[in-house]
Coordinates of C-alpha atoms (C1' of nucleotides) in Angstrom, one line a residue:
Chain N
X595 CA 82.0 111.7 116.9
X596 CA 79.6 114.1 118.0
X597 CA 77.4 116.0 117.0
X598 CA 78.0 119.7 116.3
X599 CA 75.8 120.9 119.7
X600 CA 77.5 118.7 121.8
X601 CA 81.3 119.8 121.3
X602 CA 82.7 121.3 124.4
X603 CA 85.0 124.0 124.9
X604 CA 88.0 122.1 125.7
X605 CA 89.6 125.6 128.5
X606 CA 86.4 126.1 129.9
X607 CA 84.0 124.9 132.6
X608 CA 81.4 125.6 135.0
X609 CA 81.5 124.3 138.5
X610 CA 78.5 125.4 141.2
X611 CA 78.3 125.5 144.6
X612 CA 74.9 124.5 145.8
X613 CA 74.1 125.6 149.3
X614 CA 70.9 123.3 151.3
X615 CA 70.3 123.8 155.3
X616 CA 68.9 121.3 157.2
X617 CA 67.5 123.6 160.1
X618 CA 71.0 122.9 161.9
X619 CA 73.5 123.3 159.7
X620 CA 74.3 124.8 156.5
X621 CA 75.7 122.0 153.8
X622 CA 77.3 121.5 150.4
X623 CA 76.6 119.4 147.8
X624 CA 79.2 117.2 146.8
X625 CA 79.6 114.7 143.9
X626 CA 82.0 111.8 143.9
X627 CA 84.2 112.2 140.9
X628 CA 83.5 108.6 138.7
X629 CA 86.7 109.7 136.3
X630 CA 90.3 109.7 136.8
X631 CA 92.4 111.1 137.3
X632 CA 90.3 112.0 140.8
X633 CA 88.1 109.2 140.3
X634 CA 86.9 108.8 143.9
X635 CA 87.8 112.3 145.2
X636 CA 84.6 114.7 146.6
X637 CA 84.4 117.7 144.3
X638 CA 82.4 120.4 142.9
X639 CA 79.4 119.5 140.8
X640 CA 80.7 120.7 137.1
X641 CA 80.8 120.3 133.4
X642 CA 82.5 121.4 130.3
X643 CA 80.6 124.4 128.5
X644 CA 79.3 123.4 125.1
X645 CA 80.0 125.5 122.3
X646 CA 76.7 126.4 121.5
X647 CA 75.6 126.8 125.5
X648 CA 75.3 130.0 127.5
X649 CA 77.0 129.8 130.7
X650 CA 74.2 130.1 132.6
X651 CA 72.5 127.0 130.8
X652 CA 75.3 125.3 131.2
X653 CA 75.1 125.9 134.8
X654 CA 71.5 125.2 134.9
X655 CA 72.3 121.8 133.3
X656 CA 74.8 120.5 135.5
X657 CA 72.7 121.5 138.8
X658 CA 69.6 119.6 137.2
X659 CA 71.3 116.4 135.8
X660 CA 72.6 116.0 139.2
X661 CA 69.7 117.0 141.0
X662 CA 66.5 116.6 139.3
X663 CA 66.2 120.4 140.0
X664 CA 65.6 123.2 138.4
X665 CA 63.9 126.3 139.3
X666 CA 66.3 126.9 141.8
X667 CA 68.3 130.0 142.8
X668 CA 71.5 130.5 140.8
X669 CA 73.8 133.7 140.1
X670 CA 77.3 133.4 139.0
X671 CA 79.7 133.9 141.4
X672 CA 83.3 134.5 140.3
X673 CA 85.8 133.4 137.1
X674 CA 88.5 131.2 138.8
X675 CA 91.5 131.3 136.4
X676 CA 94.8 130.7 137.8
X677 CA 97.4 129.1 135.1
X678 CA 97.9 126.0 137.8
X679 CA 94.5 125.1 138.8
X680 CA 93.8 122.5 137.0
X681 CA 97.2 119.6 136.5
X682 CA 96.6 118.8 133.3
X683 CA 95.7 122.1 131.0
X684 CA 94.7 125.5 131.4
X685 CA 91.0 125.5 132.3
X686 CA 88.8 128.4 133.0
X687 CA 85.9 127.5 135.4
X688 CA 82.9 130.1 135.6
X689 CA 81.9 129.5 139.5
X690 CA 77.6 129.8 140.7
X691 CA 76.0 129.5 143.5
X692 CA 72.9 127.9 143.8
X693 CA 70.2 128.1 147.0
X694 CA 68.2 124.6 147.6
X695 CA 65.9 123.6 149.6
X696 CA 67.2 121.0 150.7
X697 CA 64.2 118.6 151.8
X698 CA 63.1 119.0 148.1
X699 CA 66.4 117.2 146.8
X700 CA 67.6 114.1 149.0
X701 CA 70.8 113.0 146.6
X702 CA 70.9 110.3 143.8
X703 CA 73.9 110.6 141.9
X704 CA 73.6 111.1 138.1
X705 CA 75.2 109.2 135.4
X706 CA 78.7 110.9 135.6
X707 CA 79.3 111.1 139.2
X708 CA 79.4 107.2 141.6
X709 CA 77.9 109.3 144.5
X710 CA 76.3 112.3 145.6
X711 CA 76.3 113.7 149.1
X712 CA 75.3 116.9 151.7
X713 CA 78.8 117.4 154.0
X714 CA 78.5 120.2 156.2
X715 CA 80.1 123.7 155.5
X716 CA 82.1 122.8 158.7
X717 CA 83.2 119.3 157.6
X718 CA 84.1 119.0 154.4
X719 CA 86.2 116.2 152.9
X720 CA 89.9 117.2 150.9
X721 CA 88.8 118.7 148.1
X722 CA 90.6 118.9 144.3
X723 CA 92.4 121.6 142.5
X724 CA 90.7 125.2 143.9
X725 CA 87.3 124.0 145.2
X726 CA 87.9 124.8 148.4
X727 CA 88.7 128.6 147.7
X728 CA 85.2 128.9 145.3
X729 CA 83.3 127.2 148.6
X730 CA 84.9 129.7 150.8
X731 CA 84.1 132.8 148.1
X732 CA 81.0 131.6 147.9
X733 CA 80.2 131.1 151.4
X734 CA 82.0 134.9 151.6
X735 CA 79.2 136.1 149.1
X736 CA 76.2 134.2 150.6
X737 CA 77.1 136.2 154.1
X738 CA 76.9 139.4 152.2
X739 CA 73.5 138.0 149.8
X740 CA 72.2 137.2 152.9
X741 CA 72.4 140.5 154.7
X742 CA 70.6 142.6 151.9
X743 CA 68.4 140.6 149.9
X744 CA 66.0 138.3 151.4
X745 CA 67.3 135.2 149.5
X746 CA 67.1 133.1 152.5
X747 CA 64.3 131.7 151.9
X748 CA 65.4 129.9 149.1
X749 CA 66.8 127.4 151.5
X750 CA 63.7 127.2 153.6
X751 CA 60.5 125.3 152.9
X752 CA 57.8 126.7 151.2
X753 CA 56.3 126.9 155.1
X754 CA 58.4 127.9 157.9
X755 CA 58.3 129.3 161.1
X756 CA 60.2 132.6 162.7
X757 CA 62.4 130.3 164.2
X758 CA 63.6 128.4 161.6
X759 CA 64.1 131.8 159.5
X760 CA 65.9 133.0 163.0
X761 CA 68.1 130.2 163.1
X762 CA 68.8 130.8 159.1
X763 CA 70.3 133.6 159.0
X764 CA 71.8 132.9 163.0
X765 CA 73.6 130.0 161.0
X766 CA 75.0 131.6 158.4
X767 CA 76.2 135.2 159.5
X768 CA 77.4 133.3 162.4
X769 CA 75.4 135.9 165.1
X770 CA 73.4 135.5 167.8
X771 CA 70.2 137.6 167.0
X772 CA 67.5 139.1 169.8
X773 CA 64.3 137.0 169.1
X774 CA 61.8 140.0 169.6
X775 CA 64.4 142.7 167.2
X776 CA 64.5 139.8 164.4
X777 CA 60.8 139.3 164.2
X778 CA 59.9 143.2 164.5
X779 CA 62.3 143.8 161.8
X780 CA 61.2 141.0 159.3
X781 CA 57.3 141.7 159.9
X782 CA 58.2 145.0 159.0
X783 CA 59.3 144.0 155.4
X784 CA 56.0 143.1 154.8
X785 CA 57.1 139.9 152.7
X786 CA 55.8 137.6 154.5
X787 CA 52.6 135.7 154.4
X788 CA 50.9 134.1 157.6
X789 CA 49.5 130.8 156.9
X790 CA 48.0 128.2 159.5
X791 CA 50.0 126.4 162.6
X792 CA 52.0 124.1 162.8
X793 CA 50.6 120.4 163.7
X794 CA 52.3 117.5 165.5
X795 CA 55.0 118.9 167.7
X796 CA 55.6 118.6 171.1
X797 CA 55.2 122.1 172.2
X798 CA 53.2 124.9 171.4
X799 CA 52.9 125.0 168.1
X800 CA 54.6 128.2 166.2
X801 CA 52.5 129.7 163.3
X802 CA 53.8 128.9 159.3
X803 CA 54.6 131.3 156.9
X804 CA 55.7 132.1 153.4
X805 CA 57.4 134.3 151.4
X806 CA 55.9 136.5 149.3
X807 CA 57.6 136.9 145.9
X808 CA 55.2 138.7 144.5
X809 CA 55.1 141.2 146.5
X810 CA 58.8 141.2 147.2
X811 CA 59.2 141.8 142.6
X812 CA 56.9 145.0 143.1
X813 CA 58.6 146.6 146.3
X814 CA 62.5 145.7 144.4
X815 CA 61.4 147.4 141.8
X816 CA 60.3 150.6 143.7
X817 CA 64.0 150.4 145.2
X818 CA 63.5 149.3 148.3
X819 CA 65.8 148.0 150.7
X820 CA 66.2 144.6 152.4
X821 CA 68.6 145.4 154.9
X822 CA 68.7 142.4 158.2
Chain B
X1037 CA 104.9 131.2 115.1
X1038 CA 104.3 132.4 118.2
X1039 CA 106.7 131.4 121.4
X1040 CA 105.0 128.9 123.8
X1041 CA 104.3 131.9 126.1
X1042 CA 102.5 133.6 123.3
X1043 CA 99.7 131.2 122.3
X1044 CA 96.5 132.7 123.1
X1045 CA 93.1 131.0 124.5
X1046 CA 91.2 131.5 121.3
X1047 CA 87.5 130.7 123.1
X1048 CA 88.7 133.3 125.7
X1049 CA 89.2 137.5 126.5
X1050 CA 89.4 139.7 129.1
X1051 CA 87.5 143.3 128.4
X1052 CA 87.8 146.0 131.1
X1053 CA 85.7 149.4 132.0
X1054 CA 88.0 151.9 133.4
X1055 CA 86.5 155.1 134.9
X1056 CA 87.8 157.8 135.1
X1057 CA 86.2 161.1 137.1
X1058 CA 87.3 164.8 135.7
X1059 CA 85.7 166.8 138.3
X1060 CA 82.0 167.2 136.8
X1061 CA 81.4 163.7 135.1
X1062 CA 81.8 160.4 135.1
X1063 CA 84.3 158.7 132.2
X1064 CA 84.6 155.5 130.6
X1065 CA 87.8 154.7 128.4
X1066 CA 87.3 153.2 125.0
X1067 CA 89.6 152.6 122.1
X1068 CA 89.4 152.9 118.4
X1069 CA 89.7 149.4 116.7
X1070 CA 92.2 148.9 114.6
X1071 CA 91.9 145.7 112.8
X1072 CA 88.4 143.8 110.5
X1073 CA 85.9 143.6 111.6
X1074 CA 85.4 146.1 113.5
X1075 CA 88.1 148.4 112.5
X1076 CA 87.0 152.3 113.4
X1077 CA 84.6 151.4 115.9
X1078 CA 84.8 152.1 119.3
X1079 CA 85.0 149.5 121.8
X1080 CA 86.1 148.5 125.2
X1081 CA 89.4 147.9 125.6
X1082 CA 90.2 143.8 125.6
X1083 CA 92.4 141.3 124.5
X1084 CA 92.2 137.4 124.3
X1085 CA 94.1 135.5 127.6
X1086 CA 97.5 134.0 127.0
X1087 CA 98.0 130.3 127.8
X1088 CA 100.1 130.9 130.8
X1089 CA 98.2 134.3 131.9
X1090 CA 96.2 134.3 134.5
X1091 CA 93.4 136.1 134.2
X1092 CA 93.8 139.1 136.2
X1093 CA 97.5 139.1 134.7
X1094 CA 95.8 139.6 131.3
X1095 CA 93.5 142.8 132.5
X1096 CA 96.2 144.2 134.2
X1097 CA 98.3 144.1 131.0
X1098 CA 96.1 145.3 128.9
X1099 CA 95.9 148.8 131.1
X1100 CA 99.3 148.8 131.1
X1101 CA 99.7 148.5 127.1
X1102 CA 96.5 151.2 126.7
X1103 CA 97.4 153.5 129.7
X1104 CA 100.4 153.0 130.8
X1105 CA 99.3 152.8 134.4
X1106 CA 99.5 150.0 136.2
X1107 CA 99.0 149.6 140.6
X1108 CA 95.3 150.6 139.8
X1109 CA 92.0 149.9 141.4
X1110 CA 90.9 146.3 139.6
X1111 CA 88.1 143.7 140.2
X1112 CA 87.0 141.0 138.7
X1113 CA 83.3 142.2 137.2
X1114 CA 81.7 139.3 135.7
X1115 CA 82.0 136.8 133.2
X1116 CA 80.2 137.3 129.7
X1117 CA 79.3 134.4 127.7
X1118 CA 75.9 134.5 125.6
X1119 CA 76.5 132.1 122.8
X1120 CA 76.3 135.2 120.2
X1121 CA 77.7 137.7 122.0
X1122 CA 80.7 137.3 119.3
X1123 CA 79.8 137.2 115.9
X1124 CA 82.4 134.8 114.6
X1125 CA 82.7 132.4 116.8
X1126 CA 82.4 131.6 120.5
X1127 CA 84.3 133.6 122.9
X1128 CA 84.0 134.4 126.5
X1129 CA 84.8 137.1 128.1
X1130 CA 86.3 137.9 131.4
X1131 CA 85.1 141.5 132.3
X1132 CA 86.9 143.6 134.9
X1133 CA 86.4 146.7 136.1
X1134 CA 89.0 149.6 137.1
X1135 CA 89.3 153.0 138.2
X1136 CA 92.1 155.4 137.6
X1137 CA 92.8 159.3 138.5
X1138 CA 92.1 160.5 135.0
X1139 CA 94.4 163.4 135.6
X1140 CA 96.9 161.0 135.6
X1141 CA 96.5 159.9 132.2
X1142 CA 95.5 161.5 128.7
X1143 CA 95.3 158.8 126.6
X1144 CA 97.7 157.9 123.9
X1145 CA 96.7 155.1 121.8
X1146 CA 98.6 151.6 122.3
X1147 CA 99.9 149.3 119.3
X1148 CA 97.0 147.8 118.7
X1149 CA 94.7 150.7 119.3
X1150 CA 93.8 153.5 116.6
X1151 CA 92.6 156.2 119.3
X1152 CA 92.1 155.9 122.7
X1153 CA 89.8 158.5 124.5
X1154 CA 87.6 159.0 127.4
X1155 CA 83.5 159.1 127.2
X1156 CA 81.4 160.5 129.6
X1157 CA 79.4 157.9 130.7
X1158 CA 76.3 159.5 129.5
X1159 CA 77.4 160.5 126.1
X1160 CA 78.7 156.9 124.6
X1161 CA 79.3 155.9 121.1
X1162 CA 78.0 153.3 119.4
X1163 CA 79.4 150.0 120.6
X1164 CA 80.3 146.6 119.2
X1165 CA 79.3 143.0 120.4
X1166 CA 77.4 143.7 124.4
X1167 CA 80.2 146.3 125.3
X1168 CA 77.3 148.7 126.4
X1169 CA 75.7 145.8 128.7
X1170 CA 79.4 145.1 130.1
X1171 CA 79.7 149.0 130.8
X1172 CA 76.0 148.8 132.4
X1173 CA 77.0 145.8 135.0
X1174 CA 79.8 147.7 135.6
X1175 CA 78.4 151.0 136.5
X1176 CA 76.0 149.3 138.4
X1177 CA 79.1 147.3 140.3
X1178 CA 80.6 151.1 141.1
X1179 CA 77.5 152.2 142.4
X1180 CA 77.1 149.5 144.6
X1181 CA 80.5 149.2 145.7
X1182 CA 81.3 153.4 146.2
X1183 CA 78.2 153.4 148.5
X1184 CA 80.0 150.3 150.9
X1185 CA 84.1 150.9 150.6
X1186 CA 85.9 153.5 150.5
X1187 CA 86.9 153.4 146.6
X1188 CA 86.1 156.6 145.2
X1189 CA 89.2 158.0 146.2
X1190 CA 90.4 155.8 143.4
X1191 CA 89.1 157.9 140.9
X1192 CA 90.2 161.3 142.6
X1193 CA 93.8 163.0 142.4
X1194 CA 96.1 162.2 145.7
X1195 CA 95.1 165.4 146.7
X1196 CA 91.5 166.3 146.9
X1197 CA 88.7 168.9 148.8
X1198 CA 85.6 167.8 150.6
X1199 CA 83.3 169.4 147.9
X1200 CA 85.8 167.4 145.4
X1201 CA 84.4 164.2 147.1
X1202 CA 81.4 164.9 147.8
X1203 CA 80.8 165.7 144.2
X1204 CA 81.9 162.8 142.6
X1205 CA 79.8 160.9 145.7
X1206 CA 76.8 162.7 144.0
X1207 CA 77.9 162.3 140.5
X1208 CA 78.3 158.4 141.2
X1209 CA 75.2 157.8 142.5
X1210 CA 73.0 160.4 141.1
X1211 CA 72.1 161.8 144.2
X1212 CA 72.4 165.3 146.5
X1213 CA 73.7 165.3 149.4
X1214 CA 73.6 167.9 152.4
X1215 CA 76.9 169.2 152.6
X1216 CA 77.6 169.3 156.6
X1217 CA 76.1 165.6 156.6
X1218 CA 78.4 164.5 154.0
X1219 CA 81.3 166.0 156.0
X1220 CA 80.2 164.7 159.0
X1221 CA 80.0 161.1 157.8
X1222 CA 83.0 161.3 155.9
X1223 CA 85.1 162.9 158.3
X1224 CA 83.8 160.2 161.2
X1225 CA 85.1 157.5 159.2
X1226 CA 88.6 159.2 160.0
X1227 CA 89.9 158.0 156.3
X1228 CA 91.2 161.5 155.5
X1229 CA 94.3 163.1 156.6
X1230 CA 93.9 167.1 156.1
X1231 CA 96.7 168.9 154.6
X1232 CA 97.9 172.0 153.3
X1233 CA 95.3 174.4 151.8
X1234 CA 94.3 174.8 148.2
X1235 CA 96.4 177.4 146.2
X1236 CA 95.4 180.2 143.3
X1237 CA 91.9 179.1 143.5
X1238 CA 89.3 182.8 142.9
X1239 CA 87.9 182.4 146.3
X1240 CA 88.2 181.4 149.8
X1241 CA 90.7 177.9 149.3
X1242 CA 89.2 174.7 150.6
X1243 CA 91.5 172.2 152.4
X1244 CA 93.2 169.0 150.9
X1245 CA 93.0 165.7 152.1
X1246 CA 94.1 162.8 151.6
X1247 CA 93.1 159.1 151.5
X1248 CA 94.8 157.3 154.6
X1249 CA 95.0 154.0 152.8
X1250 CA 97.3 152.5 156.0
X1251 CA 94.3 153.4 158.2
X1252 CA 91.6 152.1 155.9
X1253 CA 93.4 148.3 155.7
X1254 CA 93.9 148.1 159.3
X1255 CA 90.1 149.2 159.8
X1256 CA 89.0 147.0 157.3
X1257 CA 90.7 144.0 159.1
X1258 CA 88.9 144.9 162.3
X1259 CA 86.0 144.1 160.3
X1260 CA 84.8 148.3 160.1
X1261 CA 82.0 149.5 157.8
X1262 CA 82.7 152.1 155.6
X1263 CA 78.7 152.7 154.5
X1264 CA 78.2 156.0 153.2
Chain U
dT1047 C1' 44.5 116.2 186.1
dT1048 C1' 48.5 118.2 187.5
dT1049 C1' 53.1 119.3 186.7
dA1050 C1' 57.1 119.5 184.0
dC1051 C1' 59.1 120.6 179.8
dT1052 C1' 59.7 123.0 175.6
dT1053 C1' 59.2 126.4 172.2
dA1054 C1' 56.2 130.6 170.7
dG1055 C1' 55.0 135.1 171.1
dT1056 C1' 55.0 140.0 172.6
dG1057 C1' 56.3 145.7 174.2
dT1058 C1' 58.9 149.5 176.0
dA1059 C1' 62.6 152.4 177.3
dT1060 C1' 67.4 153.7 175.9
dT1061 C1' 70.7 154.8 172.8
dA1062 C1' 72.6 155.7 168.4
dA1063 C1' 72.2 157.3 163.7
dT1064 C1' 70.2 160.1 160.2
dT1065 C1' 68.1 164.0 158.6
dA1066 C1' 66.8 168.8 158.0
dC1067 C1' 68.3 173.2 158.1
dA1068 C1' 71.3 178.7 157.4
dA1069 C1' 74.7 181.9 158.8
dT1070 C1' 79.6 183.3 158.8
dA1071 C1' 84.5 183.0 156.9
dT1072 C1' 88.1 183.6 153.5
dA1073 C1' 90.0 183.9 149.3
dT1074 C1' 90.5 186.6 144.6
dA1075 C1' 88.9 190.0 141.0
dC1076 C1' 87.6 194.3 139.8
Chain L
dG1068 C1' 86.7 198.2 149.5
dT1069 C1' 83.1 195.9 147.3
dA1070 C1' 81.4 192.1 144.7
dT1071 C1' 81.7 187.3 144.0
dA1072 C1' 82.5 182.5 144.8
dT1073 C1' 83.2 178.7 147.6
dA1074 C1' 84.4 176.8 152.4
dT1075 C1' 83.3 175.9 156.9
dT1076 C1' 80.6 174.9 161.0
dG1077 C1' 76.4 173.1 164.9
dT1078 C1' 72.0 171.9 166.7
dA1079 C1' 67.4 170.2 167.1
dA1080 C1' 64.1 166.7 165.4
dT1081 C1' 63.2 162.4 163.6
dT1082 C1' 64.0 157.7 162.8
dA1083 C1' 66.3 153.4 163.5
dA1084 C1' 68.7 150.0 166.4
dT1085 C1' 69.3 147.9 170.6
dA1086 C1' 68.7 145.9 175.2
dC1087 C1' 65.9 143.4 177.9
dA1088 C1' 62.0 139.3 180.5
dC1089 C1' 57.8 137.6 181.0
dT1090 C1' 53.4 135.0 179.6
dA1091 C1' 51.2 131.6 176.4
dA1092 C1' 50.3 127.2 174.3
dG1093 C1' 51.1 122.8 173.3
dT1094 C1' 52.8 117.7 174.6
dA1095 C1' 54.6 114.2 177.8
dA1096 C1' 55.2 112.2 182.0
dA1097 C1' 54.0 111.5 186.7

DNA sequence: TTTACTTAGTGTATTAATTACAATATATAC
DNA sequence: GTATATATTGTAATTAATACACTAAGTAAA
């Protein structure tokens, strides 16, 4: 039997939707269900909550015994409840989002899942019960994330260029931005930090930067605004 | 015992913040507990989720038991879950937010409710378990969402002024606002179909609009912004 | 070493949106 | 008819957003 802090709540679960982008293409993370009855099946990355686990943790857990992550972005998304959604029994799944970067996490599946996989926003396989309607809610809610709070860079490198920030946000607002309006607007946040060039491609090489957190904590709480 | 229809979720509630606007302040409902352990307390109106409810199903009828009202403004908040939030045992709660034309409801307590009454926002009671950090999130939610959507017609009669608007505008978000700029704005969006004037007011009668809801969802397909 | 190729980097003029600001109009009450 | 209270209206100044095209710097190939 187990123990007392391992008893789950048998209606309720947490299922995240973890966000990477490869400089191309925004993805999903995936996980191949090891457990019938959709053993085989791509799904959402979740787990039962534990009695004695905040949701959040529970979250937390999930993302970092599939990933090896933590540290990572994360805000709860939405309570997906509908009587039907699961076959079997009512269950209540308390959706997150999470923001990778995605070079830091190349997929190794953990103990519950056979496989663990990046598919495309654009391509993703059939999908169980409502996952498909939490990835389109999310994807609905990183648009708007996107547009005020400079959360981007959580899918970035530490070190990035203009263009591949550019070609961020071009990617997942779906807009074709003016090159010279982007980077007079971002500049002008002042959250940025320049760093050194790039080194070894073939073309002239675009300068790095970083994200300034700290300074970004100070000027959020003084109320300012992150508008793109 | 309960039918099949009637067996409850114990792990699982639904608790909802309904505003309410009279003209000079902003309102949250509460009602009077009726039953241990928290009988004569104040709280936020709740109840736990039926089997075969879905979630929004369960907010809605618990309005409808408190107020009476139903066809109000409703969205899914966020879900609470700290381990402790509930001093009994574990239960996690689905909190929704609504707003209703306070005129058209005074509150007579449910069944299961003692008292019902409204608070202003700034003068609450006492509250159980993290009803005031639910009624935080939530006024945070209305200040966020009144400033991008059209919503706070929600909380005004069918018939309202300019200065009506404007002032719970200001009340909402605790700021002032120049009058003609307000007008302008509000009347640009071309929300509002005027009506007849006010009538037995003591001085020169402002007047009425209405909200154009037709309008506002055809707008709103086209992909319109509504920023005030 | 020259040329082709590729991406990086930069400024200005136009238009649109936001802000600041005050006098007149209309209703009732006394 | 005078006092009182709120409603209604426009314009100029400032700020923000947009549209737009050329030069620079690096590697690769001829």
């Amino acid at each position: 039997m187990a123990k007392k802090s391992e008893q789950i709540i048998k209606n309720l679960s947490t299922d995240s939707v973890i966000f990477g982008f490869d400089n191309s293409e925004l993805k999903v993370l995936l996980i191949k269900l090891a457990v019938e009855p959709q053993k085989g099946e791509w799904a959402l990355p979740g787990s039962n909550i534990l009695t004695d686990e905040n949701l959040d943790v529970a979250a937390k857990r999930v993302l970092k015994e599939l990933t090896g992550l933590d540290n990572v972005y994360m805000e709860q998304l939405y309570t997906f409840g509908d009587v039907l959604r699961f076959p079997l029994f009512r269950v209540v799944t308390v959706a997150y989002f999470a923001l990778v970067k995605i070079e830091d996490y190349q997929p190794e599946p953990g103990p519950k899942a056979s496989d663990a996989k990046w598919f495309p926003i654009k391509k993703l396989p059939k999908l169980p019960f409502d996952h498909i309607e939490i990835i389109n809610y999310a994807l609905k809610r990183l648009k708007q994330r996107v547009r005020i709070r400079p959360i981007g860079f959580e899918l970035l490198p530490m070190k990035f260029t203009l263009s591949q920030l550019q070609n961020l946000y071009e990617t997942i607002m779906d807009v074709e931005m003016d090159k010279r309006n982007f980077r007079k607007k971002i500049i002008g946040m002042n959250l940025l930090i320049p760093l050194e060039k790039q080194k070894g491609v073939p073309h002239r090489a675009a300068k790095l930067y970083r994200f300034d957190k700290r300074k970004y904590d100070s000027l959020k709480e003084k109320g300012f605004n992150f508008e793109i």
